[in-house]
XYZ file of C-alpha atoms in Angstrom:
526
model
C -17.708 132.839 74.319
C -19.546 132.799 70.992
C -22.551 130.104 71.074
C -21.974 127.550 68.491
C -24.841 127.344 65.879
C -25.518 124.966 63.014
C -27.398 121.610 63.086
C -24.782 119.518 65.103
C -24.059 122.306 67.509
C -25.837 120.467 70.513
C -25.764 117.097 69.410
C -24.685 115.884 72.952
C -28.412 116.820 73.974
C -30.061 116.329 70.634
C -28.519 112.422 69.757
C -29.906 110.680 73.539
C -33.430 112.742 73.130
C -33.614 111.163 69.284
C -33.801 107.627 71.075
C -36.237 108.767 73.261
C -38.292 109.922 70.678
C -37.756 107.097 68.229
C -38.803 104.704 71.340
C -41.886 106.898 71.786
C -42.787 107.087 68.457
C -42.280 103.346 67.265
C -45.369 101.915 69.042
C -47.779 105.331 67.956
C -46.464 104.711 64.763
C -47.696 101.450 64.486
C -51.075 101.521 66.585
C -52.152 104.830 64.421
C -51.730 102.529 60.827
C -53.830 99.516 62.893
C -56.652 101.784 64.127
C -56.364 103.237 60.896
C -56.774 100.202 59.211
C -53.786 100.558 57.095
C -50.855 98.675 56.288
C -48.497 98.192 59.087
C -45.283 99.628 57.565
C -47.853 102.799 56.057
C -47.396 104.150 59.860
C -43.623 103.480 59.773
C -43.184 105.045 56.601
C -45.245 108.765 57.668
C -42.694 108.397 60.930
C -40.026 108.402 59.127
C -41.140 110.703 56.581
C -42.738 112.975 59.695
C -38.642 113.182 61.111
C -36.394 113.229 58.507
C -38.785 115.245 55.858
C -40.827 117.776 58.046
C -37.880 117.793 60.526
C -35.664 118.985 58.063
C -37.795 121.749 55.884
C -39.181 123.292 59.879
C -37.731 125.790 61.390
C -39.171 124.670 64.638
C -36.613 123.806 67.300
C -38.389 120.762 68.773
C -41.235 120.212 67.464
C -41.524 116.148 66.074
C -44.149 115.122 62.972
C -45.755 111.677 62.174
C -48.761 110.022 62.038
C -51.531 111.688 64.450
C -54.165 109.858 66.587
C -56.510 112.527 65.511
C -56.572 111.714 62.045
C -57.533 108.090 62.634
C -60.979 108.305 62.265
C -61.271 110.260 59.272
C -58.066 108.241 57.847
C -60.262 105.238 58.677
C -63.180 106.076 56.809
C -61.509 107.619 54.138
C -60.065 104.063 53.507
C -63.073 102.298 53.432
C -64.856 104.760 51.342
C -62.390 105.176 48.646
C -62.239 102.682 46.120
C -58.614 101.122 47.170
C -55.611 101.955 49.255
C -53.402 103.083 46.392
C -56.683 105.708 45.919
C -56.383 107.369 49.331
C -52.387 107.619 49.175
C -53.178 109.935 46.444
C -55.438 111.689 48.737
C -52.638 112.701 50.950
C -50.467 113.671 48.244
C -53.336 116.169 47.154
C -53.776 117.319 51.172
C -49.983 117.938 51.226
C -50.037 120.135 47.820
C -53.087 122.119 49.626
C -50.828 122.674 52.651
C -48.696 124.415 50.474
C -51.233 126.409 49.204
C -52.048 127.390 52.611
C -48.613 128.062 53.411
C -48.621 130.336 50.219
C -51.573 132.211 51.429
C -50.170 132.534 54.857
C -52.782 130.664 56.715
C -50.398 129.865 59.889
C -51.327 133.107 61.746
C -54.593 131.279 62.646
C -52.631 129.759 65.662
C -51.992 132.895 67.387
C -55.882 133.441 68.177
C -55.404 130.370 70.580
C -55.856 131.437 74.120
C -52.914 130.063 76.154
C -55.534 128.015 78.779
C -56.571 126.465 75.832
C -53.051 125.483 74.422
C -52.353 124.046 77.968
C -55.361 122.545 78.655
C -54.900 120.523 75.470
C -51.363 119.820 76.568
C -53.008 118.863 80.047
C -55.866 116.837 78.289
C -53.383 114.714 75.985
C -51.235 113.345 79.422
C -54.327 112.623 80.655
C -55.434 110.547 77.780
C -51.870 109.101 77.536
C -52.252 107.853 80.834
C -55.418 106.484 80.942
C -54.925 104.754 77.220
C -51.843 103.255 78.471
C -52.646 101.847 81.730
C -54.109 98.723 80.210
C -51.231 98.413 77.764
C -49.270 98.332 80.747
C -50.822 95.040 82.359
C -51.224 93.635 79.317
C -54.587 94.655 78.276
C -53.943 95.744 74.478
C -57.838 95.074 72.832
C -57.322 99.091 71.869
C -54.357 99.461 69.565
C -51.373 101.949 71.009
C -52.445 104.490 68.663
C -56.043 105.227 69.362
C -56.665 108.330 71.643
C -60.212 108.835 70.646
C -62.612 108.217 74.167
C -65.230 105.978 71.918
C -63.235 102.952 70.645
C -63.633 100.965 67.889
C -64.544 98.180 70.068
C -67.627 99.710 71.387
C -65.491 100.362 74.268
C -64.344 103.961 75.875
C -61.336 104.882 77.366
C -63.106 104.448 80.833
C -64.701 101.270 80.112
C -62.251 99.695 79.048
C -60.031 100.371 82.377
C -63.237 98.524 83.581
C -62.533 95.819 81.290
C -58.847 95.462 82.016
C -59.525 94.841 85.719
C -62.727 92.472 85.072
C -59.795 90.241 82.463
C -56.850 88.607 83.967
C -53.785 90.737 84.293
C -50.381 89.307 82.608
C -48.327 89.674 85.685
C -44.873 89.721 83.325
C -46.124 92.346 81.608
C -47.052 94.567 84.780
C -43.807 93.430 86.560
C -41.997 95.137 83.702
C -44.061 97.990 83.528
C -44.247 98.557 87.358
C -40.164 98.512 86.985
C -39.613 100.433 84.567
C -42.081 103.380 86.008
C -40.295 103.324 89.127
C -36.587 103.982 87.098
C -38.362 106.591 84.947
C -39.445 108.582 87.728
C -36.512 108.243 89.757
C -33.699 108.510 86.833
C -35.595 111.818 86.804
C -34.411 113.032 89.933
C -30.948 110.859 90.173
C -29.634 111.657 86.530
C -26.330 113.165 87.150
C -26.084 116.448 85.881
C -22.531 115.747 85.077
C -20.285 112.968 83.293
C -20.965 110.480 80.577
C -24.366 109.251 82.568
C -25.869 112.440 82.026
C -26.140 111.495 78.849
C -27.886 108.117 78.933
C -31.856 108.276 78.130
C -33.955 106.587 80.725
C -36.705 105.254 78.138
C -33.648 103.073 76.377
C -32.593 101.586 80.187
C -36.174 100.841 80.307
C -36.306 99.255 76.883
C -33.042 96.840 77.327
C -34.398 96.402 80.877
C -37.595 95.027 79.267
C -36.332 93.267 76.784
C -33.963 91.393 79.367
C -36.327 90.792 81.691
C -38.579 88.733 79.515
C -36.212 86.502 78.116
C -35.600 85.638 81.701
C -39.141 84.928 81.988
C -38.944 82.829 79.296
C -36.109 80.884 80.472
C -36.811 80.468 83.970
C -40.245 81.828 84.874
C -42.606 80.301 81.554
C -45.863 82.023 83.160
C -44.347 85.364 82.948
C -43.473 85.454 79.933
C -44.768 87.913 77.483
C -46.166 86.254 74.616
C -45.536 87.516 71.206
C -49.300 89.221 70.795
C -48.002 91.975 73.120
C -44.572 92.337 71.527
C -43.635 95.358 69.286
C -44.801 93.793 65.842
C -42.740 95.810 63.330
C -42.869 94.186 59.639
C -40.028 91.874 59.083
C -37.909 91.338 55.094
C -36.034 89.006 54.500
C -32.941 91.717 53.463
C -33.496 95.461 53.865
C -34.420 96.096 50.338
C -37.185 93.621 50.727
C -39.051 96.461 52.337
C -39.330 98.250 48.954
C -41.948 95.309 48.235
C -44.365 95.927 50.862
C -44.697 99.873 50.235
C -47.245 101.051 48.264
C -48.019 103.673 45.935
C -50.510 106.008 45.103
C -52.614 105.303 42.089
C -53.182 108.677 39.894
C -55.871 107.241 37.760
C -58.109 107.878 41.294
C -57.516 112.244 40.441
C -60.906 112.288 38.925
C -62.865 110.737 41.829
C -64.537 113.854 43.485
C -64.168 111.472 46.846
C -60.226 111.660 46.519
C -60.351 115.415 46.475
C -62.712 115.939 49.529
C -60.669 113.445 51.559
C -57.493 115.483 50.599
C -59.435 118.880 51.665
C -60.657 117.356 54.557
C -57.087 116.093 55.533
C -55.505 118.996 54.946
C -57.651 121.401 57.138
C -57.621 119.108 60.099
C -53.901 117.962 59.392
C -52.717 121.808 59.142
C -54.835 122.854 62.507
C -53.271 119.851 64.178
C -50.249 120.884 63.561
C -50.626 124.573 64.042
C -51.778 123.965 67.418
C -49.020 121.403 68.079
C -46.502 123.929 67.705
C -47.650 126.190 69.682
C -48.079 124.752 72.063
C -44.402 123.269 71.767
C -43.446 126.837 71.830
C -45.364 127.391 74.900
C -43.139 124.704 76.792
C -39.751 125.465 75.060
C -37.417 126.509 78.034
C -35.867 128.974 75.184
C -39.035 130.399 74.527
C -38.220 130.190 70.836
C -40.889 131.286 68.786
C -41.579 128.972 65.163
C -42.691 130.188 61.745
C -46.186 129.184 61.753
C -46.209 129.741 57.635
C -42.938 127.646 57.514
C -44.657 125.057 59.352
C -47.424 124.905 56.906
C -45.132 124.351 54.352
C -42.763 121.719 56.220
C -46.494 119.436 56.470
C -47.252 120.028 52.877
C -44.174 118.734 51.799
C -44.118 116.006 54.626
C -47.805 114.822 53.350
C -46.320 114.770 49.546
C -43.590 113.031 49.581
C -45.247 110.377 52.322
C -48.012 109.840 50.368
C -46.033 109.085 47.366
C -44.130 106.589 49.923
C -47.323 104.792 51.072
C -47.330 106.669 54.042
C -50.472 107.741 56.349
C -51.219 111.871 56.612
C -48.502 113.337 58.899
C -48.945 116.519 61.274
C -46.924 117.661 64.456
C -47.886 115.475 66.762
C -47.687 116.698 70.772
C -46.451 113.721 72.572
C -43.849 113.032 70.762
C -42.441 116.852 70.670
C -42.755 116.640 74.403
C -40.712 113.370 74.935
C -38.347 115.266 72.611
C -38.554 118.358 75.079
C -38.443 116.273 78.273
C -35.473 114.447 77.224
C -33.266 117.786 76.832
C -33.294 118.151 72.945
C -31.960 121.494 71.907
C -32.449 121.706 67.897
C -34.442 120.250 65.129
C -31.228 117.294 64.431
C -33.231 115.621 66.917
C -36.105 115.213 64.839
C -34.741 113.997 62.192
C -32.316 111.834 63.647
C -35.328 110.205 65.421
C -36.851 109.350 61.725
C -32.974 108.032 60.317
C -33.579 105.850 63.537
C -36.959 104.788 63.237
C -35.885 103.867 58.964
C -32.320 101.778 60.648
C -34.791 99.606 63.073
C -37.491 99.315 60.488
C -34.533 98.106 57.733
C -32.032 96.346 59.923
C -33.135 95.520 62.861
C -36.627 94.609 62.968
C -36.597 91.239 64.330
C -34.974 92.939 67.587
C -37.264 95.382 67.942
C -40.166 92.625 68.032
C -38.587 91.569 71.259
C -39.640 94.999 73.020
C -43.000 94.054 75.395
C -45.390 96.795 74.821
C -45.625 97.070 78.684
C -42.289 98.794 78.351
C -43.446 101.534 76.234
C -46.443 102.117 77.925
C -44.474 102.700 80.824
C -42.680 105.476 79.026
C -45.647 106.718 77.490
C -47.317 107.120 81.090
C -44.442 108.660 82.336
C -44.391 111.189 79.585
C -48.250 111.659 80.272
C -47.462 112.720 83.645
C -45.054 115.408 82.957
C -47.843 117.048 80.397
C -50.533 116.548 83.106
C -48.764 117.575 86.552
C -51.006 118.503 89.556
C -49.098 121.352 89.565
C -50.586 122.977 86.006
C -54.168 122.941 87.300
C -52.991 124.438 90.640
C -51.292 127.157 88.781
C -54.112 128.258 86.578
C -56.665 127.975 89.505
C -54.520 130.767 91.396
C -54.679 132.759 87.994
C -58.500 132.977 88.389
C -61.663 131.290 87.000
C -61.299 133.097 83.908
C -58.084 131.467 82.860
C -58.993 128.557 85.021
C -62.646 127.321 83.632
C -61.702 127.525 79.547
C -58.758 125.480 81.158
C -60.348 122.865 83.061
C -63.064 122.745 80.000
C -60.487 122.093 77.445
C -59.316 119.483 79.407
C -62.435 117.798 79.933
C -63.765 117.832 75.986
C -60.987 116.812 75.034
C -61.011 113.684 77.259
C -64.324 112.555 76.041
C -64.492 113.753 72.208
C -61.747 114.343 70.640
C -58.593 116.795 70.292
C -60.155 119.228 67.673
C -63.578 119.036 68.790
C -61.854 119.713 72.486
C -60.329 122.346 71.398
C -63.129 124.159 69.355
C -64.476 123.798 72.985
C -62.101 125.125 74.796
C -61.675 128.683 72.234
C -65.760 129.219 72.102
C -65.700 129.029 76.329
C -62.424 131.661 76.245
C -63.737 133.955 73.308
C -66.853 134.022 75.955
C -64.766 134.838 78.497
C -63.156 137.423 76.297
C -66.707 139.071 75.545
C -68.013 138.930 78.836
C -64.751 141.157 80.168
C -65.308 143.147 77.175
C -68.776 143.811 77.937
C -68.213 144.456 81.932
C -67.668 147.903 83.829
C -67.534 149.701 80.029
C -69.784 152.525 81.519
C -69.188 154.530 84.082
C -72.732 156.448 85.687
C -72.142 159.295 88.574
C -74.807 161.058 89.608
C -74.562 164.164 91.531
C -77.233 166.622 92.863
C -78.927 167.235 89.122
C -75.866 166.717 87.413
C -75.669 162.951 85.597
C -72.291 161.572 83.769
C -73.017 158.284 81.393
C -68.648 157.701 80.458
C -67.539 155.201 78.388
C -64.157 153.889 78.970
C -63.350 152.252 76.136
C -64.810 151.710 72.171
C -68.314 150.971 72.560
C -69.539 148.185 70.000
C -72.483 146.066 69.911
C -72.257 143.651 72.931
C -72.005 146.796 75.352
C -75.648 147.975 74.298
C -77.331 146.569 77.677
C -74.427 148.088 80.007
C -75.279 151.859 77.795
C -79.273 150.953 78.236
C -79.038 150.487 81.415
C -76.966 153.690 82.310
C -79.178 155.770 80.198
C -81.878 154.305 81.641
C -81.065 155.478 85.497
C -81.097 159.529 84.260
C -83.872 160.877 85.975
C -86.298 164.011 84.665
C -84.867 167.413 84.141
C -81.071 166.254 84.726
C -78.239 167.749 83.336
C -76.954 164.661 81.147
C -73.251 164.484 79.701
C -72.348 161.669 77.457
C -68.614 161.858 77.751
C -67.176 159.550 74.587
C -63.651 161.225 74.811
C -61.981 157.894 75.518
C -63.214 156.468 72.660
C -62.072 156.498 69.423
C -65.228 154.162 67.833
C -68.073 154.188 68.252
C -70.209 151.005 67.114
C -73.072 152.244 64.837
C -75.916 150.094 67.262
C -74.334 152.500 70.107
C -75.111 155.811 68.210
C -78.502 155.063 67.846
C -78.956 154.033 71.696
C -77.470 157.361 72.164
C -80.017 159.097 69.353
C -83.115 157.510 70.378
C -82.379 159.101 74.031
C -81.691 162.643 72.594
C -84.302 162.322 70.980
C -86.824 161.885 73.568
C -84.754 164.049 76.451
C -86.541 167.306 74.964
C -89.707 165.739 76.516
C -88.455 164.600 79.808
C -86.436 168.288 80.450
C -83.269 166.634 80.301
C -80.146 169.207 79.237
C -78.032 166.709 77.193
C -74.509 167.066 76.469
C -72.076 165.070 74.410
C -68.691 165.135 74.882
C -66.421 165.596 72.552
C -67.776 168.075 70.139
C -69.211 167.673 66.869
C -66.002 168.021 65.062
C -64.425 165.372 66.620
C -65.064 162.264 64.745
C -67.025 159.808 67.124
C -69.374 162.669 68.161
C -69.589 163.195 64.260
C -71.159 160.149 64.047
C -73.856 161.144 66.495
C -76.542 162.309 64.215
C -78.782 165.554 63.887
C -80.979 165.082 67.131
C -78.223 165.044 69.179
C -76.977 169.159 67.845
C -80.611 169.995 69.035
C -80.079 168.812 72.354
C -77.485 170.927 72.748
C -74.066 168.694 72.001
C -70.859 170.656 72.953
């Protein structure tokens, strides 16, 4: 049978992960605008732009845009430094017309010089941090808003000490009740989902949700205490009518194009926005069951365009954001209609059904978010690259671990200098083979010789003693790095005086014994 394609072809997977998404993304959306110290609804709006925009110019499968925890701090300062609000939404309309330009120039191949421990690491690194930000969220603890995933707060608080301060303040029992609940179904709807019949297709998070909701307007009618007050509801902006929300959006003020302080925030945003999102996707690809394989250009393009047009919304800075393409890729999603019906779900609530959406107790969706934290951060992961050796394990584990307690890009700059070091140190080990055998001396190299294998050639040449016959053999090279030759010259050149025969092999005409210069045809190279 001929696989159906087109964007509704799997909509029976792609419609229940959309909900799960839209639930996941609701509260980020909203805690990235507060710790951003934006307007509410500026959060909503790059969410929405981040599905229905990016999600529909991608060609990535499952990958899901909005606005990213990572950008908070510089979208925070940006905000206070630029003369108005209106100033800095024409800052991300600039950083999206640079992501074009670095579409245009084909800057997306940048992602594939990410070592794959790094790409999991980070993927380990942001479960972690979704777990640990969301524990006190789920007693009730919210002093850090849902969207922050930096370790230093803005509270003067870190993500450890304030798990210190959520068990040093009282716990609000309703909240944990709910969250303790719905945990328990996540994890087990996990394993008891039927794989067949209309169940199959029911997402956990919404049980959780409508469980939540439920559950506290119980509390409210028969248990007071428990309760959840309204501080740790969902706090979406309410209208009066739908079209009301046209009033609260605002837009960018050109006048600002002059400011040389508009156009560095844009470049800034639009570096760290594009790398954000590079490394997003691939690492989406990385956990893709299809092993599908996105346009990294295309992507570029999809967050210029996404930045644009949610800039000239009122929006925040979008980029691919990780924990919400993994909710999408947990919950079964097959195609990008998931995407962007998560954003023509997140603009319904926003426009219709806001005042129901306030009912949802934050514990609920911490829940979900922990749960989701989990599956990026299994036990099993770190088992699995410990058997594939330190080498893959320790730029792994050090990802993981800068990441925690900076941030994700300074993590991650981490993470690639400890596996480029890796890479060199392989590169530089067992390069040169020395046998020595009566008088007769071999120095091979088994590979291109270039600058960082001068100590390993040294120290070979080095260990020829007086009056040996000496070949250089170079035949498996095919270069030969410059700071090499003239290891290999200086030694010719001296070998007259110590009676050593020397040798270099291959000859003269052959281009990386060409290279060898003059002293080397007196000593004999053949």
């Amino acid at each position: 049978m001929q696989e159906k394609t087109g964007l509704l072809a799997s909509w029976r997977q792609d419609v229940p992960a959309s909900v799960v998404v839209a639930l996941v993304a609701l509260p980020l959306c909203l805690g990235v605008a507060l710790a951003s110290g934006a307007p509410l609804i500026s959060g909503l709006v790059a969410g929405i732009v981040g599905g229905i925009v990016v999600g529909a110019i991608s060609r990535s499968a499952l990958s899901v845009s909005g606005p990213a925890a990572g950008l908070t701090t510089i979208v925070l300062a940006a905000i206070t430094s630029l003369p108005s609000f209106e100033a800095f939404l024409l800052a991300v309309c600039l950083a999206g017309a640079l992501q074009l330009l670095f579409a245009a120039s084909r800057g997306g191949v940048i992602a594939e010089f990410v070592p794959g421990a790094v790409i999991t690491g980070m993927l380990a690194a942001i479960g972690l941090i979704l777990i640990l930000k969301q524990i006190p969220h789920a007693v009730g603890y919210d002093a850090d808003p849902e969207g922050d995933f930096s370790f230093f707060q803005r509270d003067g608080d870190n993500t450890l000490t304030a798990l210190g301060h959520m068990l040093s303040n009282d716990f609000l029992w309703g909240a944990a009740l709910i969250a303790a609940v719905s945990l328990a179904f996540l994890f087990w709807w996990d394993k008891a989902k039927p794989k067949d019949g209309p169940l199959k297709l029911l997402p956990g998070p919404l049980v959780v949700v409508l469980f939540a909701v439920a559950a506290n307007e119980a509390f409210r009618q028969f248990a007071p205490d428990l309760a959840v007050a309204s501080t740790h509801l969902v706090q979406v902006p309410v209208s009066a009518t739908p079209w009301a929300l046209v009033d609260q959006i605002r837009l960018p003020d050109f006048t600002a194009i002059t400011n040389p302080k508009v156009w560095s925030v844009a470049l800034t945003i639009a570096i760290v926005a594009s790398l954000e999102s590079l490394l997003s996707v691939k690492a989406v690809d990385e956990i893709d069951t299809k092993r599908r394989v996105t346009d990294k250009n295309r992507e570029l393009l999809a967050q210029g365009g996404g930045n644009l047009i949610s800039g000239l919304l009122g929006g925040l800075p979008v980029t691919s954001v990780i924990v919400r393409s993994s909710a999408n890729v947990e919950s079964g999603a097959d195609s990008k209609f998931s995407t962007i019906l998560h954003g023509i779900w997140l603009l319904l609530g926003l426009a219709v059904i806001p005042s129901v959406l306030n009912l949802i107790p934050l514990s609920a969706l911490a829940a979900i978010l922990i749960a989701t934290g989990y599956k990026l951060a299994k036990p099993a992961l770190f088992i699995q690259r410990w058997k594939q050796g330190y080498t893959q394990f320790a730029p792994f584990v050090i990802t993981v671990a800068a990441i925690l307690f900076t941030d994700l890009l300074i993590g991650i700059g981490i993470g690639l200098l400890v596996g480029f070091g890796f890479v060199i140190w392989r590169s530089a080990g067992n390069i040169i083979t020395y046998v020595e055998y009566g008088g007769t001396v071999m120095v091979r190299a088994r590979r291109n010789l270039h600058f960082m294998h001068k100590p390993a050639l040294v120290e070979s040449l080095s260990r020829v003693p007086d009056g040996a016959e000496l070949l250089i053999d170079l035949s498996a090279t095919s270069y030969v790095d410059l700071d090499c030759i003239d290891i290999i010259n200086g030694f010719v050149k001296a070998a007259g005086f110590r009676d050593i025969n020397v040798r270099v092999r291959p000859d003269p005409g052959r281009k990386t014994a060409a290279l060898i210069n003059a002293p080397v045809s007196r000593a004999r190279a053949t």
